[in-house]
Coordinates of C-alpha atoms in Angstrom, one line a residue:
Chain A
M1 CA -52.7 25.8 -280.8
V2 CA -49.0 26.7 -280.7
G3 CA -45.7 25.3 -279.5
N4 CA -42.6 27.4 -278.9
D5 CA -39.0 26.9 -277.9
I6 CA -36.2 29.4 -277.2
V7 CA -32.5 28.7 -277.0
D8 CA -30.1 31.2 -275.3
I9 CA -27.1 30.9 -277.6
A10 CA -24.5 31.8 -274.9
Q11 CA -26.2 29.4 -272.4
A12 CA -26.3 26.6 -275.0
K13 CA -22.6 27.1 -275.7
K14 CA -21.9 26.8 -272.0
D15 CA -24.2 23.9 -271.2
S16 CA -23.9 21.7 -274.3
N17 CA -21.1 20.4 -276.4
W18 CA -22.8 19.2 -279.6
Q19 CA -19.4 18.1 -280.9
R20 CA -19.2 15.4 -278.3
P21 CA -19.2 11.9 -279.8
R22 CA -22.6 10.5 -280.7
F23 CA -24.4 13.7 -279.6
L24 CA -25.6 14.6 -283.1
D25 CA -26.5 11.0 -283.9
K26 CA -28.8 10.8 -280.9
I27 CA -30.8 13.9 -281.9
F28 CA -30.6 14.5 -285.6
T29 CA -31.4 12.5 -288.7
I30 CA -28.8 12.0 -291.4
N31 CA -30.4 14.8 -293.5
E32 CA -30.3 17.2 -290.5
Q33 CA -26.6 16.3 -289.8
Y34 CA -25.9 17.1 -293.5
L35 CA -27.6 20.5 -293.0
I36 CA -25.5 21.2 -289.9
H37 CA -22.2 20.2 -291.5
N38 CA -22.9 22.3 -294.5
S39 CA -23.8 25.4 -292.6
K40 CA -21.6 28.4 -292.2
D41 CA -22.5 28.6 -288.5
K42 CA -22.9 25.0 -287.4
T43 CA -23.7 25.9 -283.8
E44 CA -26.6 28.1 -285.0
M45 CA -28.0 25.3 -287.2
V46 CA -27.7 22.8 -284.3
W47 CA -29.9 25.0 -282.1
R48 CA -32.2 26.1 -284.8
L49 CA -33.1 22.5 -285.6
W50 CA -33.3 21.7 -281.9
S51 CA -35.7 24.5 -281.2
M52 CA -37.9 23.4 -284.2
K53 CA -38.0 19.9 -282.8
E54 CA -38.9 21.1 -279.3
A55 CA -41.6 23.6 -280.6
A56 CA -43.1 20.8 -282.7
Y57 CA -43.1 18.4 -279.7
K58 CA -44.9 20.9 -277.5
L59 CA -47.6 21.3 -280.2
C60 CA -47.8 17.5 -280.8
I61 CA -48.4 16.7 -277.2
Q62 CA -51.3 19.2 -277.0
L63 CA -53.0 17.2 -279.7
N64 CA -52.0 13.8 -278.3
P65 CA -51.3 14.2 -274.5
N66 CA -48.2 12.2 -273.8
R67 CA -44.7 12.5 -272.5
F68 CA -41.7 11.1 -274.3
Y69 CA -38.2 11.9 -275.5
A70 CA -37.7 11.3 -279.2
P71 CA -36.0 14.3 -280.7
R72 CA -34.5 12.3 -283.6
Q73 CA -37.9 11.2 -284.7
F74 CA -39.1 14.8 -285.2
K75 CA -37.8 15.3 -288.7
C76 CA -37.1 18.9 -289.8
F77 CA -37.3 20.4 -293.2
I78 CA -36.2 24.0 -293.6
E79 CA -36.6 26.8 -296.1
N80 CA -35.2 30.1 -295.0
D81 CA -36.8 30.9 -291.7
A82 CA -39.8 28.6 -292.3
G83 CA -39.9 24.9 -291.8
V84 CA -41.9 21.8 -291.5
V85 CA -41.5 19.2 -288.8
K86 CA -42.9 15.6 -289.2
F87 CA -43.3 13.0 -286.5
K88 CA -45.1 9.8 -287.4
N89 CA -48.6 11.0 -288.7
F90 CA -48.1 14.4 -287.1
S91 CA -46.9 17.4 -289.2
C92 CA -46.6 21.1 -288.4
Y93 CA -45.2 24.3 -289.7
T94 CA -42.5 26.3 -288.0
E95 CA -41.2 29.8 -288.1
T96 CA -37.8 30.6 -286.6
K97 CA -36.2 33.9 -285.6
T98 CA -32.5 34.1 -285.0
T99 CA -30.7 37.0 -283.2
S100 CA -27.2 37.2 -281.9
D101 CA -28.5 36.3 -278.5
Y102 CA -31.2 33.7 -279.0
I103 CA -33.0 31.4 -281.5
I104 CA -36.7 30.9 -281.2
S105 CA -39.0 28.6 -283.1
E106 CA -42.7 28.4 -283.1
A107 CA -44.8 25.5 -284.4
S108 CA -48.4 25.7 -285.6
L109 CA -50.8 23.6 -287.6
K110 CA -51.1 26.2 -290.4
P111 CA -48.2 28.4 -291.7
S112 CA -48.2 31.4 -289.3
K113 CA -46.0 34.3 -288.4
L114 CA -44.1 34.1 -285.2
S115 CA -46.3 35.4 -282.4
S116 CA -44.1 34.6 -279.3
E117 CA -43.3 37.5 -277.0
I118 CA -39.7 37.4 -275.8
V119 CA -38.8 38.1 -272.2
K120 CA -35.2 38.9 -271.1
F121 CA -34.6 37.9 -267.5
N122 CA -32.5 39.6 -265.0
S123 CA -32.5 36.6 -262.7
L124 CA -30.9 33.3 -263.6
R125 CA -32.9 31.5 -260.9
I126 CA -35.3 29.2 -262.6
N127 CA -38.2 29.6 -260.2
N128 CA -38.0 33.4 -260.5
Q129 CA -38.0 33.1 -264.3
S130 CA -41.1 30.9 -264.3
E131 CA -42.9 33.4 -262.1
I132 CA -41.9 36.4 -264.3
L133 CA -42.9 34.6 -267.4
R134 CA -46.3 33.5 -265.8
R135 CA -47.0 37.1 -264.8
K136 CA -46.2 38.5 -268.3
L137 CA -48.3 35.8 -269.9
I138 CA -51.3 36.6 -267.8
L139 CA -51.0 40.3 -268.3
S140 CA -50.7 39.8 -272.1
A141 CA -53.7 37.4 -272.2
S142 CA -55.7 39.7 -270.1
K143 CA -55.2 42.6 -272.6
L144 CA -55.7 40.4 -275.6
H145 CA -59.0 38.9 -274.5
H146 CA -60.2 41.6 -272.2
I147 CA -60.3 39.4 -269.2
I148 CA -59.4 40.5 -265.7
E149 CA -56.0 39.2 -264.7
G150 CA -57.3 37.7 -261.5
K151 CA -59.6 35.3 -263.5
L152 CA -56.7 33.8 -265.5
E153 CA -54.9 30.9 -264.0
L154 CA -51.9 29.1 -265.4
K155 CA -52.3 25.3 -265.0
K156 CA -50.2 22.4 -266.0
D157 CA -51.8 19.0 -266.6
D158 CA -50.2 15.6 -265.6
Y159 CA -48.1 15.7 -268.8
G160 CA -46.7 19.1 -267.9
I161 CA -48.7 20.8 -270.7
P162 CA -49.5 24.3 -269.7
A163 CA -52.8 26.2 -270.4
L164 CA -54.5 29.3 -269.2
V165 CA -57.8 28.5 -267.5
V166 CA -60.6 31.1 -267.4
N167 CA -63.7 29.8 -265.5
D168 CA -63.9 26.4 -267.1
N169 CA -62.4 27.3 -270.5
K170 CA -58.9 26.4 -271.5
M171 CA -56.7 28.7 -273.6
H172 CA -53.9 27.0 -275.4
I173 CA -50.5 28.6 -274.8
S174 CA -46.9 27.7 -274.9
L175 CA -44.1 28.7 -272.6
T176 CA -40.3 28.4 -272.9
H177 CA -37.3 29.5 -271.1
H178 CA -33.6 29.0 -271.4
G179 CA -30.7 30.9 -269.9
N180 CA -31.5 34.6 -269.8
F181 CA -34.5 34.4 -272.2
G182 CA -38.0 33.2 -272.1
A183 CA -41.0 33.5 -274.3
F184 CA -44.7 32.8 -274.4
A185 CA -47.2 32.4 -277.2
I186 CA -51.0 32.6 -276.9
A187 CA -52.9 30.5 -279.4
Chain B
M1 CA -25.4 -4.0 -258.6
T2 CA -28.1 -3.2 -256.0
N3 CA -30.8 -0.6 -256.6
Q4 CA -29.0 1.7 -254.1
E5 CA -25.7 1.4 -256.0
L6 CA -27.5 2.1 -259.3
I7 CA -29.3 5.2 -257.9
A8 CA -26.0 6.5 -256.6
K9 CA -24.4 6.1 -260.0
L10 CA -27.3 7.8 -261.7
K11 CA -27.3 10.6 -259.1
A12 CA -23.6 11.3 -259.9
I13 CA -24.4 11.3 -263.7
V14 CA -27.2 13.8 -263.5
S15 CA -25.6 16.1 -261.0
P16 CA -23.9 18.5 -263.5
Y17 CA -27.2 19.1 -265.2
I18 CA -29.7 19.7 -262.4
Q19 CA -31.3 23.0 -261.7
D20 CA -33.2 22.2 -258.5
E21 CA -30.9 21.4 -255.6
E22 CA -33.7 20.5 -253.2
A23 CA -35.1 17.9 -255.5
F24 CA -31.6 16.6 -256.2
K25 CA -30.9 16.2 -252.5
N26 CA -34.0 14.1 -252.2
L27 CA -33.5 12.1 -255.4
S28 CA -35.3 8.8 -255.4
E29 CA -36.7 6.3 -257.9
D30 CA -39.7 8.6 -258.3
T31 CA -37.7 11.7 -259.2
D32 CA -38.5 13.1 -262.7
F33 CA -35.5 14.5 -264.6
V34 CA -37.5 17.4 -266.1
K35 CA -40.4 18.1 -263.7
D36 CA -38.4 17.7 -260.5
L37 CA -34.7 18.3 -261.3
K38 CA -35.6 20.9 -264.0
I39 CA -33.0 19.5 -266.3
N40 CA -32.9 21.1 -269.7
S41 CA -34.2 18.8 -272.4
A42 CA -31.0 19.3 -274.5
N43 CA -29.0 18.0 -271.5
L44 CA -31.1 14.8 -271.4
V45 CA -29.0 13.7 -274.4
D46 CA -25.8 14.3 -272.3
I47 CA -27.3 12.1 -269.6
I48 CA -28.1 9.4 -272.1
L49 CA -24.5 9.6 -273.4
D50 CA -23.1 9.6 -269.9
I51 CA -25.2 6.5 -269.0
E52 CA -23.9 4.8 -272.2
D53 CA -20.3 5.5 -271.2
E54 CA -20.7 4.7 -267.5
F55 CA -22.3 1.3 -268.1
D56 CA -20.8 0.6 -271.5
I57 CA -24.2 0.1 -273.1
R58 CA -25.9 1.7 -276.1
L59 CA -29.5 3.1 -275.9
E60 CA -31.8 2.8 -278.9
N61 CA -34.6 5.2 -279.9
E62 CA -37.2 3.3 -277.9
D63 CA -35.0 3.4 -274.8
M64 CA -34.5 7.1 -275.1
E65 CA -38.2 7.8 -275.4
K66 CA -38.7 6.7 -271.8
M67 CA -35.7 8.4 -270.3
L68 CA -37.6 11.0 -268.3
D69 CA -37.2 9.8 -264.7
V70 CA -34.9 7.8 -262.4
K71 CA -37.2 4.7 -262.4
S72 CA -37.2 4.4 -266.2
A73 CA -33.4 5.0 -266.4
M74 CA -32.9 2.2 -263.8
A75 CA -35.1 -0.2 -265.7
I76 CA -33.4 0.5 -269.0
V77 CA -29.9 0.1 -267.5
N78 CA -30.9 -3.1 -265.8
T79 CA -32.4 -4.5 -269.0
K80 CA -29.3 -3.6 -271.0
L81 CA -26.9 -5.1 -268.4
A82 CA -28.9 -8.3 -268.2
G83 CA -29.0 -8.6 -272.0

């Protein structure tokens, strides 16, 4: 199982003002805020920690299907590009990649290398992006598992958790898109 | 405040963050912020902060956890205003 989350840095700067009063308090623990304030690039640290929390949440709800919004309760611990995120009894490992354009984090139950494939979109329309990402995911899964593309179907359950379905078997995946970038990971 | 007035206020609050115009036009109690309006999860914090400012209330962790749809937001605001 895998959870991933990508942040388009330019889009995040446009859409979110993390310096707005109480913003950091709502999302980040005291320790995380300390990390942010002591970072050379504070904006980068904000979105790195955010992407770790989101990736961990996406993994967590695959194990315990649910929907909720509790970013502050996903506590991040980082060491270089690696990290650990803890939420109640749940704990996972993360790996983060940062470029000048985007930050992506991936969460897994064992320490793993980042496996997400990044997609750069030409269209900003969210429905087009979802469709492009879906097609690339199916193509990639088809090659990886030697399954005809037509037999792979992307389904979301009532919690919005996506999976690739082949006959009656479910393949765990994770999808993310933000701004001009998207990514998918196949567990 | 009637439910209609509350929905109108919430609609104005979420409008800068929505990514699905059609779902926004048809916004009702059953509208989901993420599934229907395609609001980015980072912007849910902005909505929470905007709700706090608009109604002069403060939302705790357990309030935030449920802030995923119009119905829950209405229930939380009503509870806070009554308290």
